[in-house]
Tab-separated table of C-alpha atoms in Angstrom:
chain	number	residue	atom	x	y	z
A	1	MET	CA	211.667	-26.499	232.708
A	2	ILE	CA	208.590	-24.345	232.567
A	3	GLU	CA	207.452	-21.642	230.247
A	4	VAL	CA	206.022	-18.465	231.670
A	5	VAL	CA	204.095	-15.823	229.780
A	6	LEU	CA	204.562	-12.173	230.712
A	7	ASN	CA	202.179	-9.568	229.412
A	8	ASP	CA	202.388	-5.848	229.928
A	9	TRP	CA	198.932	-5.170	228.532
A	10	LEU	CA	200.337	-2.558	226.212
A	11	GLY	CA	201.285	-4.867	223.421
A	12	LYS	CA	204.338	-6.627	224.764
A	13	LYS	CA	203.857	-10.318	225.361
A	14	VAL	CA	206.882	-12.404	226.118
A	15	LYS	CA	207.281	-16.161	226.619
A	16	VAL	CA	210.235	-17.172	228.693
A	17	LYS	CA	211.621	-20.661	229.345
A	18	CYS	CA	213.055	-21.091	232.800
A	19	ASN	CA	213.602	-23.544	235.632
A	20	GLU	CA	211.323	-23.815	238.589
A	21	ASP	CA	214.131	-23.084	240.967
A	22	ASP	CA	215.084	-19.850	239.244
A	23	THR	CA	214.518	-16.739	241.280
A	24	ILE	CA	212.374	-13.832	240.175
A	25	GLY	CA	215.551	-11.814	239.757
A	26	ASN	CA	216.820	-14.362	237.229
A	27	LEU	CA	213.503	-14.317	235.464
A	28	LYS	CA	213.744	-10.540	235.187
A	29	LYS	CA	217.171	-10.892	233.603
A	30	LEU	CA	215.800	-13.306	231.026
A	31	VAL	CA	212.900	-11.034	230.279
A	32	ALA	CA	215.274	-8.070	229.978
A	33	ALA	CA	217.367	-9.994	227.498
A	34	GLN	CA	214.309	-10.678	225.410
A	35	THR	CA	212.535	-7.341	225.569
A	36	GLY	CA	215.479	-4.963	225.706
A	37	THR	CA	214.546	-3.063	228.843
A	38	ARG	CA	216.929	-3.108	231.749
A	39	ALA	CA	216.413	-5.825	234.333
A	40	ASP	CA	216.167	-3.417	237.232
A	41	LYS	CA	213.407	-1.466	235.532
A	42	ILE	CA	211.088	-4.436	235.336
A	43	ARG	CA	208.443	-5.220	237.880
A	44	ILE	CA	206.584	-8.530	237.841
A	45	GLN	CA	203.215	-8.586	239.507
A	46	LYS	CA	200.155	-10.691	239.883
A	47	TRP	CA	197.220	-8.450	240.701
A	48	TYR	CA	198.825	-6.076	243.230
A	49	ASN	CA	201.290	-8.639	244.540
A	50	THR	CA	204.668	-7.459	243.428
A	51	TYR	CA	206.969	-10.438	243.249
A	52	LYS	CA	210.201	-10.099	245.138
A	53	ASP	CA	213.564	-10.746	243.533
A	54	HIS	CA	215.035	-13.312	245.857
A	55	ILE	CA	212.170	-15.826	245.947
A	56	THR	CA	212.011	-18.748	243.547
A	57	LEU	CA	209.220	-19.432	241.066
A	58	LYS	CA	208.509	-22.702	242.826
A	59	ASP	CA	207.852	-20.897	246.093
A	60	TYR	CA	205.479	-18.506	244.366
A	61	GLU	CA	203.787	-21.579	242.840
A	62	ILE	CA	204.257	-20.345	239.310
A	63	HIS	CA	203.525	-23.273	236.995
A	64	ASP	CA	204.020	-23.966	233.345
A	65	GLY	CA	202.035	-21.680	231.076
A	66	MET	CA	201.040	-19.246	233.807
A	67	GLY	CA	200.617	-15.590	232.944
A	68	LEU	CA	202.259	-12.796	234.870
A	69	GLU	CA	201.938	-9.045	234.589
A	70	LEU	CA	204.810	-6.991	233.415
A	71	TYR	CA	205.209	-3.442	234.675
A	72	TYR	CA	207.998	-0.965	234.728
A	73	ASN	CA	209.626	0.950	237.507
B	1	MET	CA	203.740	25.353	237.209
B	2	ALA	CA	206.506	24.094	239.398
B	3	ASN	CA	207.497	21.345	237.043
B	4	ARG	CA	207.779	23.287	233.873
B	5	THR	CA	211.229	23.945	232.497
B	6	ASP	CA	212.310	27.534	232.345
B	7	PRO	CA	211.156	28.680	228.897
B	8	ALA	CA	214.405	30.556	228.405
B	9	ALA	CA	216.448	27.388	228.945
B	10	LYS	CA	218.244	25.854	226.014
B	11	SER	CA	217.212	22.480	224.738
B	12	ILE	CA	219.702	19.750	225.494
B	13	ARG	CA	220.367	17.183	222.787
B	14	GLY	CA	217.367	18.390	220.906
B	15	THR	CA	214.827	18.063	223.652
B	16	ASN	CA	213.530	19.573	226.843
B	17	PRO	CA	216.369	19.127	229.340
B	18	GLN	CA	214.130	17.417	231.810
B	19	ASN	CA	213.552	14.653	229.287
B	20	LEU	CA	217.054	13.397	229.969
B	21	VAL	CA	215.459	11.655	232.883
B	22	GLU	CA	212.998	8.975	231.844
B	23	LYS	CA	209.264	9.470	232.199
B	24	ILE	CA	208.696	7.038	235.031
B	25	LEU	CA	211.590	8.294	237.104
B	26	ARG	CA	210.561	11.871	236.384
B	27	SER	CA	207.048	11.302	237.695
B	28	LYS	CA	208.481	9.588	240.763
B	29	ILE	CA	210.619	12.636	241.454
B	30	TYR	CA	207.733	15.055	241.002
B	31	GLN	CA	205.651	13.150	243.508
B	32	HIS	CA	208.388	12.922	246.093
B	33	THR	CA	208.122	15.068	249.235
B	34	TYR	CA	211.714	16.286	249.007
B	35	TRP	CA	210.944	17.762	245.623
B	36	LYS	CA	207.716	19.322	246.715
B	37	GLU	CA	208.969	20.837	249.909
B	38	GLN	CA	212.598	21.651	249.386
B	39	CYS	CA	212.994	22.126	245.717
B	40	PHE	CA	210.251	24.636	245.196
B	41	GLY	CA	211.516	27.931	243.878
B	42	LEU	CA	215.184	27.081	244.121
B	43	THR	CA	217.692	29.277	242.376
B	44	ALA	CA	221.301	28.604	241.658
B	45	GLU	CA	222.455	30.071	244.976
B	46	THR	CA	219.948	28.349	247.180
B	47	LEU	CA	220.606	25.148	245.299
B	48	VAL	CA	224.205	25.273	246.497
B	49	ASP	CA	222.988	25.344	250.073
B	50	LYS	CA	220.794	22.337	249.491
B	51	ALA	CA	223.648	20.544	247.791
B	52	MET	CA	225.915	21.105	250.760
B	53	GLU	CA	223.428	19.270	252.901
B	54	LEU	CA	223.613	16.119	250.786
B	55	ASP	CA	225.105	13.082	252.405
B	56	HIS	CA	224.679	10.307	249.901
B	57	LEU	CA	224.478	9.534	246.195
B	58	GLY	CA	222.096	7.181	244.552
B	59	GLY	CA	219.305	6.458	242.157
B	60	THR	CA	216.064	4.915	243.277
B	61	HIS	CA	215.569	2.481	246.078
B	62	GLY	CA	212.946	0.410	247.758
B	63	GLY	CA	210.007	-1.532	246.442
B	64	ASN	CA	208.251	1.509	245.022
B	65	ARG	CA	211.511	3.031	243.847
B	66	LYS	CA	211.764	6.282	245.742
B	67	PRO	CA	214.300	8.745	244.370
B	68	THR	CA	217.109	10.089	246.517
B	69	PRO	CA	217.570	13.803	247.261
B	70	PHE	CA	220.596	13.635	244.963
B	71	MET	CA	218.260	12.731	242.115
B	72	CYS	CA	215.880	15.515	242.998
B	73	LEU	CA	218.669	18.066	242.934
B	74	VAL	CA	219.921	16.794	239.593
B	75	MET	CA	216.409	17.235	238.276
B	76	LYS	CA	216.259	20.741	239.680
B	77	MET	CA	219.511	21.638	237.996
B	78	LEU	CA	218.150	20.355	234.725
B	79	GLN	CA	215.105	22.482	235.246
B	80	ILE	CA	216.820	25.767	236.047
B	81	GLN	CA	219.913	25.200	233.866
B	82	PRO	CA	222.677	27.007	235.723
B	83	ASP	CA	225.522	28.502	233.696
B	84	LYS	CA	228.591	26.508	232.883
B	85	ASP	CA	230.681	28.687	235.200
B	86	ILE	CA	228.540	27.755	238.128
B	87	VAL	CA	228.752	24.067	237.296
B	88	VAL	CA	232.521	24.301	236.967
B	89	GLU	CA	232.619	26.007	240.340
B	90	PHE	CA	230.684	23.101	241.787
B	91	ILE	CA	233.270	20.726	240.374
B	92	LYS	CA	236.296	22.727	241.373
B	93	ASN	CA	235.333	23.258	244.980
B	94	GLU	CA	237.375	21.089	247.302
B	95	ASP	CA	235.373	21.274	250.479
B	96	TYR	CA	232.121	19.552	249.708
B	97	LYS	CA	232.517	16.271	247.897
B	98	TYR	CA	228.813	15.751	247.254
B	99	VAL	CA	228.567	19.160	245.609
B	100	ARG	CA	231.429	18.042	243.441
B	101	ALA	CA	229.670	14.810	242.597
B	102	LEU	CA	226.495	16.701	241.786
B	103	GLY	CA	228.297	19.103	239.494
B	104	ALA	CA	230.131	16.265	237.784
B	105	PHE	CA	226.925	14.366	237.188
B	106	TYR	CA	225.168	17.385	235.758
B	107	LEU	CA	228.090	18.161	233.481
B	108	ARG	CA	228.144	14.599	232.252
B	109	LEU	CA	224.485	14.877	231.348
B	110	THR	CA	224.564	18.252	229.673
B	111	GLY	CA	228.130	19.128	228.699
B	112	THR	CA	229.910	18.700	225.386
B	113	ASP	CA	232.312	15.785	224.972
B	114	ILE	CA	235.411	17.905	225.357
B	115	ASP	CA	234.093	19.613	228.464
B	116	VAL	CA	233.207	16.292	229.977
B	117	TYR	CA	236.742	14.957	229.620
B	118	ARG	CA	238.420	18.179	230.508
B	119	TYR	CA	236.583	18.803	233.747
B	120	LEU	CA	235.956	15.283	234.932
B	121	GLU	CA	239.393	13.791	234.464
B	122	PRO	CA	241.093	15.896	237.159
B	123	LEU	CA	238.590	14.415	239.559
B	124	TYR	CA	240.277	11.059	239.123
B	125	ASN	CA	242.801	12.242	241.659
B	126	ASP	CA	240.193	12.700	244.333
B	127	TYR	CA	240.164	9.638	246.545
B	128	ARG	CA	237.594	10.656	249.105
B	129	LYS	CA	234.891	8.281	250.210
B	130	LEU	CA	231.282	8.662	249.244
B	131	ARG	CA	228.152	7.009	250.493
B	132	ARG	CA	225.927	5.416	247.916
B	133	LYS	CA	222.409	4.158	248.364
B	134	LEU	CA	221.652	0.914	246.579
B	135	ALA	CA	218.374	-0.269	245.105
B	136	ASP	CA	217.467	-2.275	248.157
B	137	GLY	CA	217.860	0.676	250.497
B	138	LYS	CA	221.245	-0.250	251.964
B	139	TYR	CA	224.252	2.017	251.848
B	140	THR	CA	227.569	1.079	250.348
B	141	LEU	CA	231.001	2.665	250.221
B	142	THR	CA	232.404	4.136	247.052
B	143	HIS	CA	234.958	6.781	246.148
B	144	VAL	CA	234.910	9.931	244.069
B	145	ASP	CA	237.237	8.525	241.448
B	146	GLU	CA	235.159	5.363	241.157
B	147	VAL	CA	232.072	7.450	240.530
B	148	ILE	CA	233.872	9.500	237.901
B	149	ASP	CA	235.095	6.333	236.241
B	150	GLU	CA	231.551	5.078	236.118
B	151	LEU	CA	230.377	8.330	234.568
B	152	LEU	CA	233.047	8.257	231.913
B	153	THR	CA	232.950	4.600	230.979
B	154	GLN	CA	229.462	3.257	231.678
B	155	ASP	CA	226.329	4.425	229.994
B	156	TYR	CA	224.021	4.077	232.955
B	157	SER	CA	224.420	5.544	236.400
B	158	CYS	CA	222.097	6.331	239.268
B	159	ASP	CA	219.126	5.085	237.277
B	160	ILE	CA	219.666	7.618	234.536
B	161	ALA	CA	220.790	6.648	231.064
B	162	LEU	CA	223.825	8.822	230.394
B	163	PRO	CA	224.002	10.433	226.971
B	164	ARG	CA	226.708	9.110	224.674
B	165	VAL	CA	230.031	10.889	224.548
B	166	LYS	CA	232.677	10.217	221.949
B	167	LYS	CA	235.509	7.935	222.941
B	168	ARG	CA	238.639	9.595	224.115
B	169	TRP	CA	240.859	8.303	221.364
B	170	THR	CA	238.493	9.691	218.755
B	171	LEU	CA	238.866	13.126	220.227
B	172	GLU	CA	242.610	12.681	220.429
B	173	ASN	CA	242.732	11.668	216.793
B	174	ILE	CA	240.925	14.774	215.652
B	175	GLY	CA	243.167	16.814	217.858
B	176	SER	CA	240.677	18.318	220.281
B	177	LEU	CA	242.256	16.681	223.293
B	178	GLU	CA	245.737	15.949	224.499
B	179	PRO	CA	246.646	12.358	225.255
B	180	ARG	CA	245.840	11.584	228.816
B	181	LYS	CA	248.521	12.067	231.376
B	182	SER	CA	247.881	10.161	234.531
B	183	ALA	CA	249.027	11.552	237.835
B	184	LEU	CA	250.381	8.115	238.628
B	185	GLU	CA	252.634	7.975	235.569
B	186	ASP	CA	255.619	9.357	237.463
B	187	ASP	CA	255.112	6.878	240.248
B	188	PHE	CA	255.109	4.000	237.798
B	189	GLU	CA	258.298	5.156	236.147
B	190	GLU	CA	260.064	5.394	239.457
B	191	GLU	CA	258.984	1.909	240.376
B	192	GLU	CA	260.131	0.519	237.068
B	193	GLU	CA	263.517	2.147	237.405
B	194	LYS	CA	263.969	0.823	240.876
B	195	ASP	CA	263.078	-2.704	239.773
B	196	GLU	CA	265.434	-2.525	236.851
B	197	GLU	CA	268.288	-1.281	238.987
B	198	ASP	CA	267.920	-4.166	241.365
B	199	GLN	CA	267.790	-6.531	238.442
B	200	LEU	CA	270.894	-5.019	236.891
B	201	VAL	CA	272.944	-5.256	240.035
B	202	ALA	CA	271.969	-8.888	240.437
B	203	GLU	CA	272.819	-9.702	236.833
B	204	LEU	CA	276.132	-7.939	236.934
B	205	GLU	CA	277.171	-9.896	239.930
B	206	ASP	CA	276.335	-13.097	238.106
B	207	GLU	CA	277.807	-12.414	234.760
B	208	GLY	CA	280.371	-9.706	234.708
B	209	HIS	CA	279.762	-9.413	230.973
B	210	GLU	CA	278.731	-6.239	229.374
B	211	LYS	CA	275.577	-5.981	227.420
B	212	ASP	CA	276.902	-4.307	224.327
B	213	TYR	CA	273.562	-4.166	222.728
B	214	TYR	CA	272.199	-1.567	225.064
B	215	ARG	CA	275.168	0.668	224.609
B	216	GLY	CA	274.353	0.877	220.944
B	217	ARG	CA	270.921	2.313	221.587
B	218	SER	CA	270.622	5.944	222.454
B	219	PRO	CA	268.385	6.489	225.439
B	220	ALA	CA	266.634	9.324	223.644
B	221	ARG	CA	265.485	7.030	220.886
B	222	GLU	CA	264.250	4.492	223.368
B	223	ARG	CA	262.342	7.107	225.258
B	224	ASP	CA	260.667	8.462	222.153
B	225	ARG	CA	259.622	5.052	221.093
B	226	ASP	CA	258.259	4.284	224.474
B	227	ARG	CA	256.457	7.567	224.780
B	228	LYS	CA	254.552	6.711	221.642
B	229	ARG	CA	253.805	3.315	223.045
B	230	ASP	CA	252.728	4.826	226.322
B	231	SER	CA	250.300	7.092	224.561
B	232	HIS	CA	248.661	3.960	223.240
B	233	ARG	CA	248.413	2.758	226.775
B	234	TYR	CA	246.604	5.807	228.016
B	235	ARG	CA	244.317	6.047	225.098
B	236	ASP	CA	242.146	3.427	226.671
B	237	ARG	CA	239.835	5.176	228.974
B	238	ASP	CA	239.212	2.253	231.221
B	239	TYR	CA	241.736	3.039	233.870
B	240	GLU	CA	241.163	-0.025	235.941
B	241	ARG	CA	242.073	-2.028	232.958
B	242	ASP	CA	245.107	0.164	232.529
B	243	TYR	CA	246.263	-0.358	236.056
B	244	ASP	CA	245.696	-4.068	235.745
B	245	ARG	CA	247.480	-4.143	232.462
B	246	ASP	CA	250.417	-2.219	233.853
B	247	ARG	CA	250.553	-4.410	236.855
B	248	GLY	CA	250.064	-7.457	234.695
B	249	ARG	CA	252.753	-6.301	232.362
B	250	GLY	CA	255.008	-5.737	235.315
B	251	ARG	CA	254.321	-9.251	236.447
B	252	ASP	CA	254.832	-10.605	232.960
B	253	ARG	CA	257.944	-8.568	232.674
B	254	ASP	CA	259.251	-10.096	235.878
B	255	ARG	CA	258.509	-13.554	234.635
B	256	ASP	CA	259.906	-12.806	231.223
B	257	ARG	CA	262.855	-11.082	232.724
B	258	ASP	CA	263.707	-14.217	234.617
B	259	ARG	CA	263.320	-16.297	231.520
B	260	ASP	CA	265.149	-13.769	229.427
B	261	ARG	CA	267.957	-13.500	231.874
B	262	ASP	CA	269.060	-16.998	231.002
B	263	ARG	CA	268.575	-16.330	227.340
B	264	GLU	CA	270.476	-13.093	227.502
B	265	ARG	CA	273.360	-14.779	229.140
B	266	ASP	CA	273.548	-17.168	226.225
B	267	ARG	CA	272.855	-14.408	223.767
B	268	ASP	CA	275.631	-12.271	225.104
B	269	ARG	CA	278.057	-15.107	224.968
B	270	ASP	CA	277.164	-15.653	221.330
B	271	ARG	CA	277.393	-12.007	220.553
B	272	HIS	CA	280.793	-11.873	222.054
B	273	ARG	CA	281.817	-14.673	219.791
B	274	LEU	CA	280.520	-12.693	216.810
B	275	ARG	CA	282.132	-9.511	217.934
B	276	GLU	CA	285.403	-11.282	218.131
B	277	ASP	CA	285.043	-12.224	214.521
B	278	LYS	CA	284.199	-8.703	213.549
B	279	GLU	CA	286.725	-6.765	215.517
B	280	TYR	CA	289.515	-9.274	215.237
B	281	GLY	CA	290.020	-9.240	218.928
B	282	ARG	CA	291.288	-5.689	218.776
B	283	ASP	CA	289.270	-4.151	221.502
B	284	ARG	CA	288.550	-7.210	223.458
B	285	GLU	CA	291.113	-6.852	226.139
B	286	TRP	CA	290.566	-3.187	226.639
B	287	GLU	CA	286.877	-3.691	226.834
B	288	GLY	CA	287.212	-6.609	229.145
B	289	ARG	CA	288.900	-4.373	231.665
B	290	GLU	CA	286.742	-1.352	231.167
B	291	ARG	CA	283.542	-3.250	230.793
B	292	ASP	CA	282.868	-4.063	234.364
B	293	ARG	CA	283.754	-0.645	235.667
B	294	ARG	CA	281.752	1.139	233.043
B	295	ASP	CA	278.880	-1.158	233.579
B	296	ARG	CA	278.665	-0.451	237.221
B	297	ASP	CA	278.853	3.261	236.654
B	298	ARG	CA	276.510	3.184	233.770
B	299	GLY	CA	274.089	0.870	235.417
B	300	ARG	CA	272.124	3.636	236.997
B	301	ARG	CA	272.002	5.884	234.005
B	302	ARG	CA	271.178	3.132	231.637
B	303	SER	CA	268.279	1.832	233.578
B	304	PRO	CA	265.765	4.319	232.173
B	305	SER	CA	266.375	2.998	228.717
B	306	ARG	CA	266.421	-0.563	229.849
B	307	SER	CA	263.259	-0.246	231.739
B	308	ARG	CA	261.451	0.818	228.604
B	309	SER	CA	262.341	-2.099	226.434
B	310	ARG	CA	259.557	-4.565	226.948
B	311	SER	CA	259.879	-8.285	227.151
B	312	ARG	CA	258.061	-8.569	223.853
B	313	ASP	CA	260.917	-6.756	222.114
B	314	ARG	CA	263.468	-8.900	223.778
B	315	LYS	CA	261.672	-12.009	222.656
B	316	ASP	CA	261.515	-10.725	219.081
B	317	ARG	CA	265.171	-9.886	219.111
B	318	ASP	CA	265.863	-13.319	220.500
B	319	GLU	CA	264.002	-15.123	217.776
B	320	GLU	CA	265.482	-12.928	215.105
B	321	ARG	CA	268.936	-13.625	216.339
B	322	ARG	CA	268.253	-17.294	216.608
B	323	LYS	CA	267.120	-17.406	213.029
B	324	ARG	CA	270.128	-15.518	211.749
B	325	HIS	CA	272.733	-17.357	213.728
B	326	ALA	CA	272.191	-21.050	213.840
B	327	ARG	CA	274.814	-21.320	216.506
B	328	SER	CA	272.791	-19.277	218.940
B	329	SER	CA	271.180	-21.328	221.538
B	330	ALA	CA	268.222	-21.120	223.660
B	331	SER	CA	269.289	-23.047	226.678
B	332	PRO	CA	268.851	-26.711	225.868
B	333	ARG	CA	266.785	-27.201	228.940
B	334	ARG	CA	264.256	-24.702	227.656
B	335	ARG	CA	264.110	-26.048	224.157
B	336	GLY	CA	263.597	-29.549	225.394
B	337	ASP	CA	260.918	-28.472	227.772
B	338	ARG	CA	258.914	-26.203	225.572
B	339	PRO	CA	257.378	-28.602	223.077
B	340	GLU	CA	256.528	-30.915	225.913
B	341	ASP	CA	254.907	-28.161	227.876
B	342	ALA	CA	252.864	-27.090	224.880
B	343	SER	CA	251.372	-30.507	224.347
B	344	THR	CA	250.597	-31.124	227.982
B	345	ARG	CA	249.073	-27.668	228.259
B	346	ASP	CA	246.750	-28.298	225.339
B	347	GLU	CA	245.347	-31.539	226.588
B	348	PRO	CA	243.939	-30.414	229.913
B	349	LYS	CA	242.538	-27.318	228.164
B	350	LYS	CA	240.675	-29.417	225.625
B	351	LYS	CA	239.308	-31.670	228.301
B	352	LYS	CA	238.141	-28.670	230.259
B	353	GLU	CA	236.412	-27.173	227.229
B	354	LYS	CA	234.536	-30.356	226.501
B	355	LYS	CA	233.430	-30.615	230.083
B	356	GLU	CA	232.233	-27.039	230.149
B	357	LYS	CA	230.146	-27.539	227.055
B	358	LYS	CA	228.348	-30.448	228.577
B	359	ASP	CA	227.638	-28.562	231.769
B	360	ASP	CA	226.333	-25.548	229.917
B	361	GLY	CA	223.949	-27.536	227.832
B	362	THR	CA	224.703	-25.318	224.889
B	363	ASP	CA	225.070	-28.321	222.679
B	364	HIS	CA	221.546	-29.471	223.264
B	365	PRO	CA	219.998	-31.074	220.182
B	366	ASP	CA	216.975	-28.775	220.187
B	367	PRO	CA	218.253	-25.458	218.801
B	368	GLU	CA	215.797	-23.338	220.792
B	369	ILE	CA	216.855	-24.855	224.049
B	370	ALA	CA	220.500	-24.585	223.070
B	371	ALA	CA	220.024	-20.891	222.379
B	372	ALA	CA	218.198	-20.432	225.667
B	373	ASN	CA	221.006	-22.184	227.493
B	374	LYS	CA	223.546	-19.996	225.835
B	375	LEU	CA	221.723	-16.922	227.063
B	376	ARG	CA	221.490	-18.327	230.527
B	377	ALA	CA	225.168	-19.111	230.576
B	378	SER	CA	225.958	-15.560	229.566
B	379	LEU	CA	223.811	-14.301	232.419
B	380	GLY	CA	225.457	-16.707	234.817
B	381	MET	CA	222.593	-19.119	235.314
B	382	LYS	CA	222.517	-22.870	235.152
B	383	PRO	CA	221.029	-24.519	232.073
B	384	LEU	CA	217.421	-25.547	231.683
B	385	LYS	CA	216.322	-28.860	233.060
């Protein structure tokens, strides 16, 4: 179980607990549940690399405590 | 400026009509080539031409979320605000299904609650296929009535948050709308009658006893009662649920009918015993002769009333009668079985529940993790490790 921090640089900072083998799509659902936006409106990036929905956190090498950028579609 | 709303246009729900579409999606539409090239200087007439060229529905798609031409035309309609007559014409036209879908969508966004129900519900009878573009760029098949159902029951469609409309039963209660009459209602009634007739014929061959009870009830009374009950049925706007419920009820009714058939046989025998007491055997012989003949004649006419009485009523009547008359029997086989069944049914259920809890991890000692697991379970994900 890892904890990921998502920041949208506009005041919304969200910490989400998830498994390493969760996909980005699942992570978006968890974030949506916490922030209240819809899951399909969320975009997770790391410096111009938009993360795709079907790839797992482990494959993107996202570790515990790592920060990701939260944008909206 | 091409993107400014017509200053003479009314404000929808207290704001600029274009604000019905969210800011991000709006900017995406303004930057799209379809908007810039095709939608410049469109009027209501030329918009119809563009609408006839549509070949798919959809919201946004792709990694950078490009809007579909459908979206751009919806935006254009919001910008120019055509009259209600024109929108209704869009909906009423039979030839072009995408024009219809466009009109329906616009009306859902901008129309009053009553208009929405009045003009969109007839479209439930349209079964034509539509092409819909999904978020990943692929096309999928849908139908006009599915789209209308989505517009009327969901609050999000094609990447636009649909404004809230009042529930149908609220409007019925205040009298602005009639209870919904489905086009399939007649079909259902016919099916029910047919099923009941077959049932009746089968039962008559078995028993040869008359069911006095149903003679006592006037079919008019039954029908009134059931019409009121039916209005409850159609109050629920979720029609899929309705169909499932009807079908489910039909299935339940079949099951219950089989169960009740045995009970009725016993019940009728008991009632005959009672009737003997009451009528001192006066009419018995006469009825015995007439019964079968009348039954067979009456079978057809009586089926409308019979079809309306639901298994629930029969069960209630059963229990009532059993309470009043100690002699009445449920068949001994049933009575013996039922308590046993209940206990055996409970046990596997309990075991299953316990197992599920452990799998979910919702009973984790740490409350935060338990809460997180609960959320994950509701989203359909496995628990945290």
